[in-house]
Amino acid sequence: MPSNQQISDYGSGTAPTPSSATQSIASIAASNGNFDILVAALDAAGLVDTFANPGDFTVFAPTDEAFTILAQDTFGIDTTGLTEGEIAVELVTLLGVETLTDVLFYHVQAGSSSLSDIQSTGSVTTLLGGTTFGVDGDTLNDADPDVEDPEFVAGLTDIAATNGVIHVIDRVLLPINVAEVTPQPTIADIAGSNPAFEALTGALAATGLLSLFEDPNNDFTVFAPTDDAFRALAEELGIDTTGVADAELPSALVGALGIDLVRNVLLYHVQAGGQSLAELQEAGLITTALEGGNLVVVGNTVVDADPDRPNPNFVSGLTDIEARNGEIQVIDSVLLPIDVGSVTPQFLFGGFGQDVQIGSAARDVLFGFFGDDIQIGGDGSDRMFGSLGEDTMFGGNGNDVMRGGVGDDDMNGGNGNDRMFGSWGDDLMSGNDGNDRMFGGSGNDTMEGGEGNDIILGNRGADHLSGGEGDDHIRGGHGRDVIDGGEGNDELMGGGGADQFVFTTLSGDDTILDWRWNDTIVLDSSDFANFAAVQAATTIEDGEITIAGADGTITFHGTSINEGDFVFV
């Protein structure tokens, strides 16, 4: 690479004298090895002829070192071992031709100006739509507040050309705030460019999952085991890893476990939606992309479904790695789902304080006792008792029985035909798949049946009861309840109290079994604009009132309807 003295042979230190120059701006740059990246950029943007032909320009020319600093420090490109031409390709690929062209025009002023004239004026109006940058002595103040400003290279200014003048600078001028406009790398980009994740990247590719993390429109949290973590797992499984490169570990694991199980293990490391470590710690219970697979985050530890091996920990300094399509949290060992663990039934008894209890693939019995406990049943038909405290319970697969006990409990039945009992407290129950039975007990409970033909009993309190899909039977009990049958042909009972029956999604033939004078029907105004529209859609015959909508009907006992019976939302 030529020295600064060789560059200075083109002229320095005096006002430009184009009449004495013999080369154009493009020729000077092309014939000097310090401007290879600049020349490649001009070529990619189609601007070489502009600076080779007659004209009159002032060009602020970044050196190859300036472009390399931009690639490394600003864009995070690993330039180790790359030639100037390869660095130029990386920058063109990252920025795109349009943005690259804007950056280059930001380095050009119409007309020749000496360094002293520029310093005296204090600003430069560029060819990028008349945008400007400031000049303070030897420093050029561009538009990016977070990147070090360029400076003129001493002795390498006022280089005369036949079509203008060149001033060499030590950084690239940026017309934009790079952090705001530069696309972040995806999860796949980050993992693929980091040598610590060769096994993870290879495993994702081998199982057909890599494209999920290449797509910038997705959003995930990935618990990312390092290569050392995958090697430790392989050795636990009895695989001889002597001489096996990190990139070859996925093939060894697929050979030992089968591709389906390896895919399940990888899905167990993924949560829909990007979350920070603090958010994961606050949530505690993590629902993964593996159906029925859940994790628990306790401090810096991730509790998985295998009770026989140490739980992974977050790697200090390698959490909250932001990607364009989510966040990466690096962990020091591989998480194992229930399929890898034992199928021996678990009988677990908690104590004082918060307990984390994870069942097996068999029929487990989990007692939380005191404290805000987290219970995960796993596969099998489990019995789960939260007892005292605000408990979080996830049934998983199987026909589970869940009793929250005292406190505001959160129960999720998962797959299967589950039975949930809220008892005391304001409980949240979600049936999900299956034909579920849900009993609210005392307190103001929220119950959602999900899919299946569910039976939901609110009992005491002002409850919010939703059937979801399927033909549901919902009974509010005592209190001012809000009842929404959802889709399907539902039977609804408010019980005592002034209840609201919600039909904002009128789908199926629903029946109110105990319509009372102080109850209210809530309708979507897109179905019924006003009371007159309801009257027009209503028939009364033999003491039964039927309101017909486009996709369903509401039937209840009565001889007349009043405007005060309805709310339009």
XYZ file of C-alpha atoms in Angstrom:
569
model
C 0.000 0.000 0.000
C 1.463 3.408 -0.938
C 2.686 5.722 1.760
C 1.245 9.118 2.615
C 4.266 10.670 0.891
C 3.347 8.902 -2.341
C -0.199 10.221 -2.091
C 1.113 13.705 -1.489
C 2.913 13.590 -4.814
C -0.387 14.633 -6.358
C -0.090 18.044 -4.693
C -0.706 19.449 -1.247
C -0.668 22.522 0.885
C -1.550 25.081 -1.759
C -4.652 26.293 -3.529
C -5.693 23.928 -6.339
C -4.335 24.676 -9.771
C -6.365 22.509 -12.160
C -4.638 24.045 -15.166
C -1.383 22.367 -14.119
C -2.995 19.018 -13.278
C -2.682 16.106 -15.667
C -5.150 13.578 -14.200
C -8.847 13.584 -13.382
C -10.210 12.906 -9.903
C -11.138 9.363 -10.973
C -7.668 8.718 -12.419
C -5.893 9.966 -9.294
C -8.001 7.678 -7.087
C -7.633 4.669 -9.413
C -3.867 4.980 -9.686
C -3.302 5.183 -5.932
C -3.611 2.078 -3.758
C -5.045 3.998 -0.819
C -8.388 4.542 -2.582
C -9.311 1.014 -3.764
C -12.545 0.922 -1.752
C -13.531 4.438 -2.853
C -13.013 3.478 -6.505
C -15.030 0.262 -6.057
C -17.825 2.255 -4.418
C -17.854 4.789 -7.271
C -18.011 1.911 -9.739
C -20.920 0.236 -7.901
C -22.805 3.547 -7.878
C -22.064 4.219 -11.554
C -20.164 7.422 -10.768
C -16.700 6.689 -12.180
C -17.385 8.541 -15.453
C -18.732 11.528 -13.508
C -15.329 12.100 -11.957
C -13.357 11.061 -15.047
C -15.017 13.532 -17.402
C -14.542 17.311 -17.470
C -16.190 19.154 -14.618
C -15.418 21.090 -11.481
C -15.748 19.386 -8.100
C -14.340 19.354 -4.603
C -14.083 15.730 -3.386
C -13.538 14.754 0.226
C -11.852 11.373 -0.286
C -11.861 8.719 2.494
C -8.902 6.346 2.465
C -9.204 2.553 2.487
C -8.446 2.685 6.194
C -11.398 5.067 6.669
C -13.784 2.657 4.915
C -12.366 -0.272 6.902
C -13.029 1.576 10.171
C -16.608 2.229 8.993
C -17.111 -1.459 8.199
C -15.642 -2.693 11.486
C -16.659 -0.139 14.082
C -19.956 1.156 12.738
C -21.449 -1.841 10.938
C -19.800 -4.673 12.868
C -18.346 -6.365 9.773
C -15.467 -8.719 10.527
C -12.848 -7.550 8.022
C -10.129 -9.950 9.173
C -8.420 -11.393 6.103
C -10.597 -9.438 3.649
C -9.092 -7.503 0.749
C -10.141 -3.924 0.041
C -12.295 -5.210 -2.803
C -14.048 -7.688 -0.517
C -14.665 -4.988 2.095
C -16.226 -2.850 -0.655
C -18.558 -5.732 -1.568
C -19.596 -6.106 2.081
C -20.428 -2.390 2.327
C -22.336 -2.330 -0.964
C -24.326 -5.400 0.094
C -25.155 -3.930 3.489
C -26.029 -0.388 2.400
C -27.485 -1.017 -1.030
C -26.609 1.018 -4.100
C -29.106 3.813 -3.385
C -27.806 4.559 0.108
C -24.202 4.122 -1.022
C -24.769 6.702 -3.778
C -26.173 9.148 -1.234
C -23.097 8.678 0.962
C -20.774 9.345 -1.987
C -22.636 12.512 -3.078
C -22.307 13.705 0.535
C -18.522 13.766 -0.123
C -18.765 16.092 -3.131
C -19.207 19.853 -3.515
C -19.859 21.603 -6.820
C -16.902 23.805 -7.732
C -13.280 23.748 -6.540
C -12.537 25.041 -3.055
C -9.193 25.097 -1.298
C -8.821 23.908 2.282
C -8.380 27.463 3.519
C -11.572 28.585 1.736
C -13.513 25.691 3.242
C -12.189 26.391 6.732
C -13.010 30.055 6.344
C -16.575 29.342 5.192
C -17.145 26.798 7.968
C -19.555 24.608 6.016
C -19.862 22.615 2.797
C -22.973 22.307 0.627
C -22.914 18.862 -0.969
C -24.414 17.300 -4.090
C -26.766 15.241 -1.895
C -29.801 17.450 -2.379
C -28.039 20.501 -1.007
C -27.364 18.923 2.402
C -24.493 20.414 4.336
C -21.862 19.478 6.875
C -19.822 21.746 9.099
C -16.083 22.342 9.092
C -14.328 23.346 12.303
C -10.596 23.698 11.645
C -9.422 20.258 10.571
C -12.635 18.476 11.668
C -15.658 17.766 9.454
C -18.951 17.525 11.398
C -21.343 15.124 9.636
C -24.910 14.018 10.423
C -24.194 10.981 12.604
C -23.853 12.016 16.268
C -22.568 8.621 17.414
C -19.654 8.093 15.013
C -16.305 9.888 15.295
C -16.125 12.860 12.929
C -13.573 12.800 10.077
C -10.516 15.015 9.969
C -8.410 16.234 7.073
C -5.214 14.207 6.660
C -2.291 16.574 7.195
C -0.299 17.160 3.994
C -2.929 15.445 1.826
C -5.250 18.310 0.966
C -5.567 20.593 -2.088
C -4.660 17.787 -4.504
C -5.231 19.334 -7.930
C -7.055 17.438 -10.687
C -8.171 18.379 -14.189
C -11.770 18.452 -13.009
C -11.460 19.751 -9.472
C -9.632 19.196 -6.202
C -9.279 16.368 -3.669
C -9.004 16.673 0.123
C -8.143 13.349 1.821
C -10.037 12.553 5.074
C -9.508 9.827 7.672
C -13.150 8.785 8.194
C -16.205 8.391 5.983
C -18.723 11.248 6.125
C -22.201 10.026 7.039
C -25.306 11.947 5.939
C -27.541 9.864 8.185
C -27.746 8.516 11.704
C -26.586 4.998 10.891
C -28.188 3.474 13.991
C -31.617 4.668 12.847
C -31.521 3.528 9.218
C -29.167 0.551 9.032
C -31.060 -2.753 9.185
C -30.049 -4.811 12.176
C -28.757 -8.289 11.436
C -31.192 -11.145 11.946
C -30.787 -13.887 14.532
C -29.434 -16.131 11.773
C -26.949 -13.427 10.717
C -25.629 -13.021 14.262
C -25.337 -16.755 14.914
C -23.826 -17.424 11.492
C -21.135 -14.777 11.891
C -20.086 -15.835 15.394
C -17.717 -18.834 15.663
C -19.221 -19.737 19.055
C -22.495 -20.794 17.377
C -21.345 -23.095 14.582
C -23.162 -26.071 16.121
C -26.376 -24.114 16.663
C -26.352 -22.740 13.112
C -25.607 -26.191 11.692
C -28.367 -27.821 13.742
C -30.921 -25.224 12.594
C -29.904 -25.810 8.972
C -29.992 -29.612 9.315
C -33.524 -29.560 10.769
C -34.944 -27.044 8.295
C -35.469 -24.333 10.930
C -32.825 -21.829 9.853
C -35.176 -19.950 7.510
C -37.364 -18.990 10.477
C -34.483 -16.983 11.916
C -33.421 -15.555 8.562
C -36.831 -13.966 8.034
C -36.631 -10.352 9.309
C -40.412 -10.224 9.761
C -40.481 -12.870 12.494
C -40.035 -12.135 16.185
C -38.466 -14.627 18.610
C -36.518 -14.998 21.805
C -33.793 -17.606 21.294
C -32.030 -19.310 24.179
C -28.757 -19.953 22.351
C -26.414 -22.724 23.561
C -22.753 -22.287 22.690
C -20.666 -24.831 20.804
C -19.254 -25.979 24.151
C -22.804 -26.636 25.356
C -23.589 -28.849 22.338
C -20.301 -30.708 22.754
C -21.074 -31.356 26.437
C -24.501 -32.747 25.488
C -22.984 -35.030 22.864
C -20.529 -36.378 25.429
C -23.372 -36.894 27.956
C -25.086 -39.039 25.329
C -21.965 -41.148 24.912
C -20.867 -39.672 21.585
C -17.105 -39.628 21.077
C -16.372 -36.035 20.019
C -12.620 -36.520 19.653
C -11.586 -34.833 16.437
C -15.154 -33.692 15.713
C -15.272 -30.027 14.689
C -17.954 -27.781 16.157
C -19.680 -27.536 12.779
C -19.861 -31.359 12.647
C -21.585 -31.763 16.033
C -25.135 -31.465 14.579
C -24.536 -34.479 12.321
C -23.351 -36.504 15.303
C -26.405 -35.516 17.367
C -28.835 -36.242 14.518
C -27.217 -39.644 14.089
C -27.651 -40.442 17.789
C -31.097 -38.921 18.456
C -32.810 -38.715 15.086
C -33.703 -35.518 13.258
C -37.210 -35.220 14.775
C -35.941 -35.202 18.338
C -33.151 -32.747 17.505
C -35.765 -30.457 15.917
C -37.894 -30.688 19.077
C -34.886 -29.833 21.229
C -34.228 -26.746 19.102
C -37.882 -25.615 19.230
C -37.631 -25.911 23.008
C -35.080 -23.062 22.844
C -37.460 -20.641 21.112
C -40.211 -18.372 22.404
C -42.533 -16.370 20.162
C -41.834 -12.656 20.683
C -38.535 -11.023 21.580
C -38.001 -10.367 25.285
C -35.162 -8.997 27.378
C -33.629 -10.982 30.211
C -35.405 -8.751 32.737
C -38.752 -9.447 31.046
C -38.093 -13.190 31.044
C -37.175 -13.110 34.723
C -40.334 -11.194 35.537
C -42.540 -13.569 33.517
C -41.034 -16.698 35.053
C -43.012 -19.204 32.979
C -41.914 -19.393 29.332
C -44.042 -21.060 26.656
C -41.758 -22.394 23.938
C -42.334 -23.179 20.270
C -42.353 -26.895 21.135
C -45.959 -27.894 21.708
C -46.463 -28.566 25.403
C -42.867 -27.557 26.169
C -42.341 -24.938 28.863
C -39.437 -23.414 30.749
C -39.111 -21.499 33.979
C -36.649 -18.620 34.398
C -35.515 -18.178 37.993
C -32.899 -15.458 38.317
C -30.042 -16.380 35.981
C -31.101 -20.020 35.672
C -33.389 -21.646 33.101
C -35.229 -24.654 34.532
C -35.956 -27.247 31.841
C -37.840 -30.552 31.927
C -34.931 -32.869 32.715
C -34.599 -33.225 36.504
C -31.412 -35.293 36.349
C -28.929 -32.751 34.997
C -27.874 -29.239 36.042
C -30.055 -26.481 34.650
C -28.518 -24.047 32.147
C -27.473 -20.558 33.202
C -27.396 -17.339 31.208
C -23.862 -16.409 30.137
C -22.863 -13.110 31.746
C -22.358 -10.343 29.201
C -24.034 -12.345 26.416
C -27.684 -11.610 27.090
C -30.079 -9.123 25.479
C -28.377 -9.398 22.078
C -30.791 -7.487 19.882
C -31.507 -8.714 16.369
C -33.823 -7.462 13.681
C -36.203 -10.345 14.372
C -35.901 -10.801 18.122
C -33.446 -11.233 20.969
C -30.727 -13.762 21.754
C -30.022 -14.953 25.284
C -26.875 -17.100 25.402
C -26.931 -20.095 27.776
C -24.175 -22.442 28.887
C -25.878 -25.801 28.285
C -28.569 -27.293 26.070
C -32.179 -27.259 27.281
C -33.883 -30.650 27.223
C -37.652 -31.072 26.803
C -39.799 -33.699 28.486
C -39.321 -36.132 25.595
C -35.677 -36.544 26.541
C -36.280 -37.076 30.238
C -37.720 -39.823 32.370
C -41.294 -41.110 32.179
C -41.345 -42.041 35.862
C -44.294 -40.410 37.681
C -43.278 -37.486 39.874
C -44.703 -36.865 43.376
C -43.465 -33.411 44.278
C -44.206 -31.497 47.481
C -43.333 -27.843 47.858
C -42.506 -25.966 51.016
C -42.351 -22.379 52.154
C -41.503 -19.878 49.430
C -41.666 -20.170 45.657
C -41.372 -23.695 44.291
C -40.751 -24.675 40.681
C -42.174 -28.128 39.973
C -41.932 -29.859 36.598
C -43.608 -33.192 35.990
C -42.679 -36.014 33.668
C -44.365 -37.723 30.727
C -46.353 -39.853 33.197
C -49.204 -39.137 35.664
C -47.699 -36.688 38.144
C -48.924 -35.276 41.451
C -47.654 -31.776 42.303
C -48.325 -29.988 45.631
C -47.185 -26.363 45.822
C -48.067 -25.614 49.458
C -46.987 -22.091 50.638
C -45.657 -19.409 48.281
C -46.204 -18.323 44.686
C -45.465 -21.621 42.976
C -44.901 -22.546 39.329
C -46.081 -25.997 38.281
C -45.747 -27.631 34.858
C -47.427 -30.992 34.427
C -45.835 -32.071 31.154
C -47.299 -35.095 29.378
C -49.686 -37.388 31.204
C -52.877 -36.771 33.164
C -51.605 -34.820 36.156
C -53.038 -33.638 39.470
C -51.809 -30.217 40.528
C -52.516 -28.405 43.793
C -51.351 -24.823 44.231
C -52.562 -24.457 47.817
C -51.610 -21.062 49.343
C -50.197 -18.226 47.249
C -50.539 -16.829 43.743
C -49.696 -19.905 41.721
C -48.980 -20.428 38.014
C -50.022 -23.845 36.711
C -49.634 -25.293 33.230
C -51.123 -28.700 32.583
C -49.462 -29.516 29.272
C -50.687 -32.638 27.503
C -53.122 -35.035 29.130
C -56.389 -34.751 31.043
C -55.291 -32.721 34.037
C -56.958 -31.753 37.317
C -55.825 -28.375 38.675
C -56.816 -26.785 41.992
C -55.536 -23.284 42.663
C -56.410 -22.963 46.324
C -56.165 -19.604 48.132
C -54.761 -16.699 46.114
C -55.023 -15.242 42.611
C -53.992 -18.219 40.520
C -53.192 -18.551 36.810
C -54.161 -21.940 35.367
C -53.622 -23.094 31.789
C -54.974 -26.521 30.947
C -53.018 -27.031 27.735
C -54.067 -29.979 25.595
C -56.566 -32.537 26.836
C -59.896 -32.534 28.670
C -58.966 -30.659 31.824
C -60.767 -29.779 35.052
C -59.833 -26.570 36.849
C -60.986 -25.342 40.248
C -60.229 -21.777 41.286
C -61.416 -21.761 44.900
C -60.530 -18.464 46.697
C -59.094 -15.467 44.851
C -59.403 -13.735 41.482
C -58.285 -16.546 39.225
C -57.383 -16.712 35.533
C -58.206 -20.011 33.805
C -57.503 -20.929 30.178
C -58.749 -24.246 28.894
C -57.028 -24.223 25.483
C -57.623 -27.451 23.537
C -60.049 -30.120 24.680
C -63.460 -30.316 26.343
C -62.689 -28.597 29.623
C -64.588 -28.167 32.903
C -63.858 -24.941 34.777
C -65.139 -23.956 38.227
C -64.409 -20.441 39.444
C -65.223 -20.560 43.140
C -65.122 -17.309 45.112
C -63.557 -14.166 43.668
C -63.799 -12.257 40.416
C -62.543 -14.858 37.995
C -61.650 -14.749 34.298
C -62.211 -18.018 32.454
C -61.593 -18.760 28.789
C -62.639 -22.109 27.387
C -60.610 -22.057 24.188
C -61.267 -24.845 21.711
C -63.656 -27.707 22.472
C -67.093 -28.031 24.048
C -66.514 -26.556 27.476
C -68.514 -26.244 30.695
C -67.703 -23.031 32.571
C -69.182 -22.215 35.981
C -68.319 -18.852 37.480
C -69.885 -19.394 40.917
C -69.536 -16.352 43.220
C -68.074 -12.994 42.221
C -68.191 -10.732 39.169
C -66.724 -13.085 36.604
C -65.656 -12.724 32.969
C -66.546 -15.966 31.201
C -65.708 -16.735 27.571
C -66.438 -19.969 25.758
C -64.192 -19.544 22.729
C -64.737 -22.133 20.015
C -67.112 -25.073 20.348
C -70.594 -25.626 21.775
C -70.195 -24.388 25.340
C -72.346 -24.303 28.467
C -71.587 -21.210 30.577
C -73.182 -20.322 33.916
C -72.265 -17.164 35.798
C -73.614 -17.848 39.286
C -73.899 -15.040 41.836
C -72.554 -11.602 40.933
C -72.546 -9.225 37.965
C -71.011 -11.461 35.316
C -69.859 -10.795 31.748
C -70.565 -13.835 29.552
C -69.344 -14.305 25.965
C -70.193 -17.589 24.290
C -67.821 -17.039 21.397
C -68.162 -19.267 18.361
C -70.462 -22.280 18.268
C -73.956 -23.015 19.576
C -73.753 -22.004 23.223
C -76.053 -22.224 26.255
C -75.679 -19.244 28.585
C -76.929 -18.609 32.109
C -76.218 -15.456 34.074
C -77.500 -16.606 37.461
C -78.067 -14.013 40.176
C -77.025 -10.411 39.541
C -77.269 -7.999 36.627
C -75.345 -9.846 33.915
C -74.043 -8.844 30.499
C -74.286 -11.264 27.581
C -71.726 -10.286 24.952
C -72.324 -11.056 21.276
C -69.750 -8.810 19.621
C -68.869 -11.864 17.523
C -72.307 -13.304 16.794
C -71.493 -16.786 15.513
C -73.708 -19.819 15.993
C -77.128 -20.267 17.555
C -76.880 -19.158 21.182
C -79.505 -19.498 23.911
C -79.848 -17.443 27.095
C -81.511 -19.810 29.556
C -82.350 -17.370 32.363
C -82.933 -13.915 30.851
C -83.872 -11.458 33.611
C -85.177 -7.920 33.590
C -81.859 -6.454 34.777
C -79.610 -8.279 32.290
C -78.051 -6.615 29.232
C -77.178 -7.828 25.751
C -74.042 -6.298 24.179
C -74.015 -6.196 20.363
C -71.445 -5.102 17.800
C -72.663 -1.982 16.013
C -71.440 -3.426 12.706
C -74.106 -6.153 13.084
C -76.819 -3.963 14.571
C -76.486 -0.207 14.225
C -79.223 0.624 16.744
C -82.318 -0.629 18.523
C -84.417 -0.244 15.388
C -82.114 -2.709 13.611
C -82.563 -5.170 16.472
C -86.344 -4.826 16.288
C -86.263 -5.499 12.564
C -84.257 -8.711 13.148
C -86.415 -9.946 16.074
C -89.246 -12.476 16.078
C -91.394 -13.338 19.136
C -93.297 -16.596 19.181
C -94.731 -18.675 22.044
C -92.838 -16.683 24.653
C -89.474 -17.006 22.921
C -87.561 -14.082 21.472
C -85.089 -14.712 18.630
C -82.707 -12.099 17.246
C -81.232 -13.185 13.917
C -77.861 -11.886 12.732
C -75.888 -12.625 9.582
C -73.943 -15.500 11.188
C -76.062 -16.615 14.135
C -79.051 -16.157 16.409
C -79.767 -15.244 20.034
C -82.782 -16.898 21.678
C -84.208 -16.185 25.136
C -87.554 -16.288 26.968
C -89.774 -13.215 26.932
C -92.670 -11.420 25.313
C -91.045 -8.110 24.394
C -87.734 -6.299 24.136
C -86.801 -2.803 25.318
C -84.122 -0.424 24.135
C -82.606 -0.428 27.627
C -81.860 -4.151 27.271
C -79.134 -3.480 24.690
C -75.685 -1.870 24.490
C -74.078 -1.212 21.093
C -70.284 -1.128 20.856
